[in-house]
PDB file of C-alpha atoms in Angstrom:
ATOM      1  CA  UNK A  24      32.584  -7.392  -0.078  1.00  0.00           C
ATOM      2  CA  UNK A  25      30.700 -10.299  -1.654  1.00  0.00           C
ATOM      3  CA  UNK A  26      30.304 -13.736   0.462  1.00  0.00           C
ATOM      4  CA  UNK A  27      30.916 -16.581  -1.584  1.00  0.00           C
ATOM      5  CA  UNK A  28      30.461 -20.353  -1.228  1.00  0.00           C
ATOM      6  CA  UNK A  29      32.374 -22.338  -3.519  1.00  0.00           C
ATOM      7  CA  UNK A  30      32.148 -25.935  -4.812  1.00  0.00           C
ATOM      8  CA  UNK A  31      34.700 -27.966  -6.026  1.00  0.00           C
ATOM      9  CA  UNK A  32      35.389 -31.696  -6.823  1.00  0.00           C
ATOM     10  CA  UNK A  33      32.812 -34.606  -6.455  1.00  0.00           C
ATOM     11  CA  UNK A  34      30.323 -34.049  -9.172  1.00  0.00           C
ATOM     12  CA  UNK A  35      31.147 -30.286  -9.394  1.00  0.00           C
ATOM     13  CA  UNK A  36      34.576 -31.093 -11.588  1.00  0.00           C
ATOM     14  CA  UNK A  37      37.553 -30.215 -10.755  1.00  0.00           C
ATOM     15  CA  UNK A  38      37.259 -26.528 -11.052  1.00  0.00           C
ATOM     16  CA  UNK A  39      35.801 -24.686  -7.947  1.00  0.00           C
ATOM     17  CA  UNK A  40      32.531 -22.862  -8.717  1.00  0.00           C
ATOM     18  CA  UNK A  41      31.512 -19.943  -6.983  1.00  0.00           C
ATOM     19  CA  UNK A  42      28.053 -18.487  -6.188  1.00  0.00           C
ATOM     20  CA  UNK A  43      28.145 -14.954  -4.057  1.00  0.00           C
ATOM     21  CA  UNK A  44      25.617 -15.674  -1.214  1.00  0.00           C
ATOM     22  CA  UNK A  45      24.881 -11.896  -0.907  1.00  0.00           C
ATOM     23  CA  UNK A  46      24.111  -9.107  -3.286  1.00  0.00           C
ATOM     24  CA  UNK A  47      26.382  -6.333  -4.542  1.00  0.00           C
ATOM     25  CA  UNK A  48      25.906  -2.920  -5.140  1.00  0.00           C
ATOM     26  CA  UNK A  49      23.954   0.055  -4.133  1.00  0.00           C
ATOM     27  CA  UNK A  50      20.574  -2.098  -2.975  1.00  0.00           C
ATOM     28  CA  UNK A  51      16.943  -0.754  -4.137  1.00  0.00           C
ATOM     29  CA  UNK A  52      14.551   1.129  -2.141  1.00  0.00           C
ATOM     30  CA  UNK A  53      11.240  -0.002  -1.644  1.00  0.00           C
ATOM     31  CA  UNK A  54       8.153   0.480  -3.785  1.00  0.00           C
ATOM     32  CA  UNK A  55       4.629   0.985  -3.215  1.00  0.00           C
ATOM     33  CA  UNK A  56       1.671  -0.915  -3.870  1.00  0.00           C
ATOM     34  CA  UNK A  57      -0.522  -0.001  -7.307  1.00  0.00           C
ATOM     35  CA  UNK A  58      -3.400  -0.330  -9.476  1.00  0.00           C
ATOM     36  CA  UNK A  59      -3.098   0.941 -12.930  1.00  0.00           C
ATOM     37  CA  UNK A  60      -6.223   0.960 -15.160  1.00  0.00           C
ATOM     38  CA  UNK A  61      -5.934  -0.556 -18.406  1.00  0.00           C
ATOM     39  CA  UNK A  62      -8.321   1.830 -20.027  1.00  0.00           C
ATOM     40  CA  UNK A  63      -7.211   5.698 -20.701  1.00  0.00           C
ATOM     41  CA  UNK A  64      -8.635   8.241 -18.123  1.00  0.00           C
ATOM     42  CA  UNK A  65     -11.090  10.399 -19.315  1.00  0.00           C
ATOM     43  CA  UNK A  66     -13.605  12.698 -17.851  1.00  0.00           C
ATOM     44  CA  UNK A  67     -16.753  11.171 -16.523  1.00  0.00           C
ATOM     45  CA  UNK A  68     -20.361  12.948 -16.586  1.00  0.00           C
ATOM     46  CA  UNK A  69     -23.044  11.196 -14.447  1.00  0.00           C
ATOM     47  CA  UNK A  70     -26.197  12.641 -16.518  1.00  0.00           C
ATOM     48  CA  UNK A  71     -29.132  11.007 -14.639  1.00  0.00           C
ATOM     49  CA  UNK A  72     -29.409  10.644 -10.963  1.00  0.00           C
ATOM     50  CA  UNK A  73     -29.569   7.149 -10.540  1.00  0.00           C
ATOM     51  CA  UNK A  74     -26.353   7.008 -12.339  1.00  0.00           C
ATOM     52  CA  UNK A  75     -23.580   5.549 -10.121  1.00  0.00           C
ATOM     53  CA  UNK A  76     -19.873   3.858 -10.454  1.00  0.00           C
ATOM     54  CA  UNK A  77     -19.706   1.638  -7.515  1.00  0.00           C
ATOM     55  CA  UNK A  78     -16.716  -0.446  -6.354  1.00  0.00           C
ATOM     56  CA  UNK A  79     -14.277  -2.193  -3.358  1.00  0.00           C
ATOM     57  CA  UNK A  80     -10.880  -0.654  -2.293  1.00  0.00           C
ATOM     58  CA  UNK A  81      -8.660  -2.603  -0.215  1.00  0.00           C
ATOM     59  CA  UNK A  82      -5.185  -0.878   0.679  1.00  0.00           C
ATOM     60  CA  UNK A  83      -2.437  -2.652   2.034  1.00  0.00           C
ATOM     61  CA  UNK A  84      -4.481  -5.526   2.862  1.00  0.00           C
ATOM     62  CA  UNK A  85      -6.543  -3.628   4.906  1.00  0.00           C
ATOM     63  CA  UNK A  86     -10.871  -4.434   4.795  1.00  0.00           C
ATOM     64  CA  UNK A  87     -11.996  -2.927   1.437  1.00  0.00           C
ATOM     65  CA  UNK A  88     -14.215   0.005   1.639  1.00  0.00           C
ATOM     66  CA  UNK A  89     -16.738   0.348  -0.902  1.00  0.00           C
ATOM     67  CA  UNK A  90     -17.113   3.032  -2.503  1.00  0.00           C
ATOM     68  CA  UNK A  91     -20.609   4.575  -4.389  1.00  0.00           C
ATOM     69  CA  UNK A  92     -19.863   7.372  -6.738  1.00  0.00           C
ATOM     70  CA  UNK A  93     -23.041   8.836  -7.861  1.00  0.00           C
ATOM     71  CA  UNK A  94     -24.141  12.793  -8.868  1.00  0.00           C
ATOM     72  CA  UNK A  95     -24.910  13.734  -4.892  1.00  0.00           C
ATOM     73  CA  UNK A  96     -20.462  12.909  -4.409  1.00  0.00           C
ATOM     74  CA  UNK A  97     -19.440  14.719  -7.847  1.00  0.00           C
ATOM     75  CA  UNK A  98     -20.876  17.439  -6.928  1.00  0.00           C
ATOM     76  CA  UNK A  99     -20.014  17.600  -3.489  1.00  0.00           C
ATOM     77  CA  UNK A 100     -16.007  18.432  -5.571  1.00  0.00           C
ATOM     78  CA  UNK A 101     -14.107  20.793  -7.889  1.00  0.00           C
ATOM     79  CA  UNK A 102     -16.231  22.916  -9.473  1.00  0.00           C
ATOM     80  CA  UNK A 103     -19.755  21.319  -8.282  1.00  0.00           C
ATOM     81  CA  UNK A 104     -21.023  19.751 -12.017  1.00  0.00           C
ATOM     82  CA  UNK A 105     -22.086  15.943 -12.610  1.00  0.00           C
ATOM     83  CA  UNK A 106     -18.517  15.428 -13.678  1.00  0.00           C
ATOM     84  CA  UNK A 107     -15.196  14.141 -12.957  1.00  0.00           C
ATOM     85  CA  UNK A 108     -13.158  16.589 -13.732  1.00  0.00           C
ATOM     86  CA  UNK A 109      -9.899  15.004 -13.180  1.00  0.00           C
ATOM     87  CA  UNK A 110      -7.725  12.849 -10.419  1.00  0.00           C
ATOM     88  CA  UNK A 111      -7.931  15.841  -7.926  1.00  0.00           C
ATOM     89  CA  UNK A 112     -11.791  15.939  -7.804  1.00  0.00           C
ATOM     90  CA  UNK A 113     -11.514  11.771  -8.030  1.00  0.00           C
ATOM     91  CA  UNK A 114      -9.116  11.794  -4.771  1.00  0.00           C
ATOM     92  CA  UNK A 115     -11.410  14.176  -3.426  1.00  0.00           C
ATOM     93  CA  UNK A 116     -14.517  11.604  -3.958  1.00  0.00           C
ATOM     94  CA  UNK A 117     -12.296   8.808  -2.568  1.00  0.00           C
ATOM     95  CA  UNK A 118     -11.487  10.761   0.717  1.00  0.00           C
ATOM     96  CA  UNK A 119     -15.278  11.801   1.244  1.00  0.00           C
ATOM     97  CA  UNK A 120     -15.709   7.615   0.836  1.00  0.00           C
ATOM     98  CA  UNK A 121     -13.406   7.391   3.347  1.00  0.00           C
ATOM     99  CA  UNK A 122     -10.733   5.899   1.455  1.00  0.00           C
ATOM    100  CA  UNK A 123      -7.369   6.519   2.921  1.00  0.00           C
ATOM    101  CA  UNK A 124      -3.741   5.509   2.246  1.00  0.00           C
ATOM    102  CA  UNK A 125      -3.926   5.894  -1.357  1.00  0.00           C
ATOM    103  CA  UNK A 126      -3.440   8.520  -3.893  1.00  0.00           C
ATOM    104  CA  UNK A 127      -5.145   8.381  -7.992  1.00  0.00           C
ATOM    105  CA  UNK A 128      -3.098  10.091 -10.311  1.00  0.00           C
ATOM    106  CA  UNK A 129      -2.596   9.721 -14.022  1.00  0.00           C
ATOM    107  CA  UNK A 130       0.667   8.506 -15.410  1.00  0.00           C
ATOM    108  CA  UNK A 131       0.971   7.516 -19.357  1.00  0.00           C
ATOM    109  CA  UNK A 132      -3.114   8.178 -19.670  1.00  0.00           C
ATOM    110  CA  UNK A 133      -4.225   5.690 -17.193  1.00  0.00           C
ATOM    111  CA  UNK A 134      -5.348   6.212 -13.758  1.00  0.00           C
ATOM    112  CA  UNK A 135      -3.242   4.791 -11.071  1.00  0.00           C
ATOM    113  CA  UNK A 136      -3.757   4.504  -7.734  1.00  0.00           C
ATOM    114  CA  UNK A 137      -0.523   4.127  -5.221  1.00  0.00           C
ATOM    115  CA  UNK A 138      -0.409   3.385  -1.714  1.00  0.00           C
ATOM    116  CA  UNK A 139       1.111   5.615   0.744  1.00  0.00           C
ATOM    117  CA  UNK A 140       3.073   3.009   2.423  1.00  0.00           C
ATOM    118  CA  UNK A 141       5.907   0.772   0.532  1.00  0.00           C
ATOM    119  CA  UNK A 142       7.455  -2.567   1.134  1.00  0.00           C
ATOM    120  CA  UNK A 143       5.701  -6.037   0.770  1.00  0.00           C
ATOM    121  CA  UNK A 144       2.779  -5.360   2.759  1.00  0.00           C
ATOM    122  CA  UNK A 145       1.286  -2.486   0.507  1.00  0.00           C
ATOM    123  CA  UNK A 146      -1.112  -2.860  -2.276  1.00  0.00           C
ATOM    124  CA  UNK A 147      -4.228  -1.398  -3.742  1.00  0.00           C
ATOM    125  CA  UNK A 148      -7.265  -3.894  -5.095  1.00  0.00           C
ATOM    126  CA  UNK A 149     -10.107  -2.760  -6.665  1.00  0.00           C
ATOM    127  CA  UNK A 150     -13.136  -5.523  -6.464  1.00  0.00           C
ATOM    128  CA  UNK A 151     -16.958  -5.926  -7.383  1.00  0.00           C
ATOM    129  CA  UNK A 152     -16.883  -3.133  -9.555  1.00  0.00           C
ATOM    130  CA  UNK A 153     -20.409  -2.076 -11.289  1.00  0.00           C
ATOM    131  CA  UNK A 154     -21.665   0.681 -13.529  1.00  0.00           C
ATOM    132  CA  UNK A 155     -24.957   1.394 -13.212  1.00  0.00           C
ATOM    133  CA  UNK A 156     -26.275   3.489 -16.340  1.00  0.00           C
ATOM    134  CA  UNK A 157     -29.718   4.197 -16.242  1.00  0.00           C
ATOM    135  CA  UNK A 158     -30.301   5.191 -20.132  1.00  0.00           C
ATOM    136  CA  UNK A 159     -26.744   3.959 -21.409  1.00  0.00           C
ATOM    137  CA  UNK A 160     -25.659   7.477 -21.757  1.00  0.00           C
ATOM    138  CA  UNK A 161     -23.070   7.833 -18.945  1.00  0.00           C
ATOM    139  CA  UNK A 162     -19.262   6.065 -19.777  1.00  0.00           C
ATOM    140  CA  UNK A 163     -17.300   5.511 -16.757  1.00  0.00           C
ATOM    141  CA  UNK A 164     -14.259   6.852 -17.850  1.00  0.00           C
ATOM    142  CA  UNK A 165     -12.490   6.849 -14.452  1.00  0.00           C
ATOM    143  CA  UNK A 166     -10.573   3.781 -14.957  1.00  0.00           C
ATOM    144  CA  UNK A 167     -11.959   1.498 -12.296  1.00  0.00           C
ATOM    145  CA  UNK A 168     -13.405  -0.569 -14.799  1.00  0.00           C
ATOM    146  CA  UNK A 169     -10.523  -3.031 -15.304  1.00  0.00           C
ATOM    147  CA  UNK A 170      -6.793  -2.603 -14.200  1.00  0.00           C
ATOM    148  CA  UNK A 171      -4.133  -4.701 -12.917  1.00  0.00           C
ATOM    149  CA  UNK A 172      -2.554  -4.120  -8.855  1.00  0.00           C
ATOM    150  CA  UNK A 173       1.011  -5.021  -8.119  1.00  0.00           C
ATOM    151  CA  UNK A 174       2.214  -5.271  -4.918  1.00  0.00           C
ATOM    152  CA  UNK A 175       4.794  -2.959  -3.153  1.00  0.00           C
ATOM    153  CA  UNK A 176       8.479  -4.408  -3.551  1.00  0.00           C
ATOM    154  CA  UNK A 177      10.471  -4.572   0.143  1.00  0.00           C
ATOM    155  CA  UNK A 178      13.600  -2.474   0.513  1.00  0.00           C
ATOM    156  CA  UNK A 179      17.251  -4.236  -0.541  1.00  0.00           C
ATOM    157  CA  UNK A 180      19.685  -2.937   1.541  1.00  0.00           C
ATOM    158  CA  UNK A 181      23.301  -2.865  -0.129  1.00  0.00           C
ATOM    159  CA  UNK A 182      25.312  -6.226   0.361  1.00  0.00           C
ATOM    160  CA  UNK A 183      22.200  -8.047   1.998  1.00  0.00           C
ATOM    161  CA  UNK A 184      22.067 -11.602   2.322  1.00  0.00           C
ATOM    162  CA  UNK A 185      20.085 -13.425  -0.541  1.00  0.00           C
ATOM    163  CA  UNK A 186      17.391 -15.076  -0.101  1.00  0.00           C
ATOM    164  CA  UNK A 187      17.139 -19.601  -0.593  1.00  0.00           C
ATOM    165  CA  UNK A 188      14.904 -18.542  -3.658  1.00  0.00           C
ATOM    166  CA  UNK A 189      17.784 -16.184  -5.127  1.00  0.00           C
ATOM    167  CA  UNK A 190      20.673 -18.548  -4.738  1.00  0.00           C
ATOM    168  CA  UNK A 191      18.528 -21.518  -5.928  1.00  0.00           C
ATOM    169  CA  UNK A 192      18.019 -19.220  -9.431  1.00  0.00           C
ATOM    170  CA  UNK A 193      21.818 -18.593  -9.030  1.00  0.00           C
ATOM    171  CA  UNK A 194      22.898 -22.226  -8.494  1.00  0.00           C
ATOM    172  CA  UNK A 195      20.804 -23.092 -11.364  1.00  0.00           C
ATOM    173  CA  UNK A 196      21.717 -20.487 -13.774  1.00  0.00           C
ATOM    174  CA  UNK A 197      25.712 -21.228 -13.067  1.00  0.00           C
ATOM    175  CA  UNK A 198      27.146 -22.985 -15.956  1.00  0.00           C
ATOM    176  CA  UNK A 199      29.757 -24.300 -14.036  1.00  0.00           C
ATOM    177  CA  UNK A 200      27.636 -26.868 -12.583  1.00  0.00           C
ATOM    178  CA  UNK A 201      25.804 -28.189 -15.961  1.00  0.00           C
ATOM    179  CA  UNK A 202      27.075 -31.267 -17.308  1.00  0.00           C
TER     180      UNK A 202
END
């Protein structure tokens, strides 16, 4: 059942206001940490050997790890060409980095990259990205390029106690207590 803590007379009125100092219902699992590109994925041939995609990748707050794609790690993948394929050969490339904790895949076209551990704590940031192209005819469709993380979201357990933030934006958004 819902805790409440109600207010009444002094500046309140006369009618007691009440604000439930927990939450109700089933509660929400947590999430995990992401980066989502904001470009589509797309295949990506490196055509000269001085091509490279290079790039940081912190997970959950972790030291980044920087990572140097370049011909030698496609084809070191999948089906041994100058090209990324897909997310498997990319999370292939990523492991070989020594990357860990995080998994690419593609959801609604764009690549996204999703820690394996949830809560507050996990994220994904990619940093000091650079394409190096050495006769402009290599385009980095991977994604890496530009993208947005978002932090993992912690667990709510069913009937927790809010937090001072939440019943401040509940206190304020009663309009019981507005003149």
């Amino acid at each position: 059942s819902a805790k409440t803590l109600q207010f009444s007379g002094g500046a309140v009125g006369t009618t007691a206001v009440s604000i439930a100092l927990n939450t109700t219902g089933a509660g929400s699992a947590a999430t995990a940490g992401t980066y989502t590109s904001t470009a589509n994925f797309a295949a990506t041939t490196l055509t000269d050997a001085i091509d490279t995609i290079a790039f940081d990748i912190a997970v959950d707050g972790g030291s980044a790890v920087s990572v140097t794609i370049d011909q030698t790690a496609v084809q070191a993948v999948g089906d041994n060409d100058t090209t990324i394929d897909d997310v498997a050969e990319l999370n292939t490339i990523l492991t070989n980095a020594g990357v860990t904790g995080v998994t690419a895949s593609i959801v609604s076209s764009k690549l996204v990259l999703t820690s394996s551990t949830t809560g507050a704590s996990s994220s994904v940031a990619i940093s000091n990205y650079v394409e190096t192209d050495a006769d402009t005819d290599t385009t980095d469709g991977t994604g890496f390029a530009a993208g947005a993380s978002a932090a993992g979201v912690a667990a709510v357990a069913a009937g927790a106690v809010k937090t001072v933030d939440e019943l401040v934006t509940a206190i304020n958004a009663n309009t019981g207590l507005t003149d």
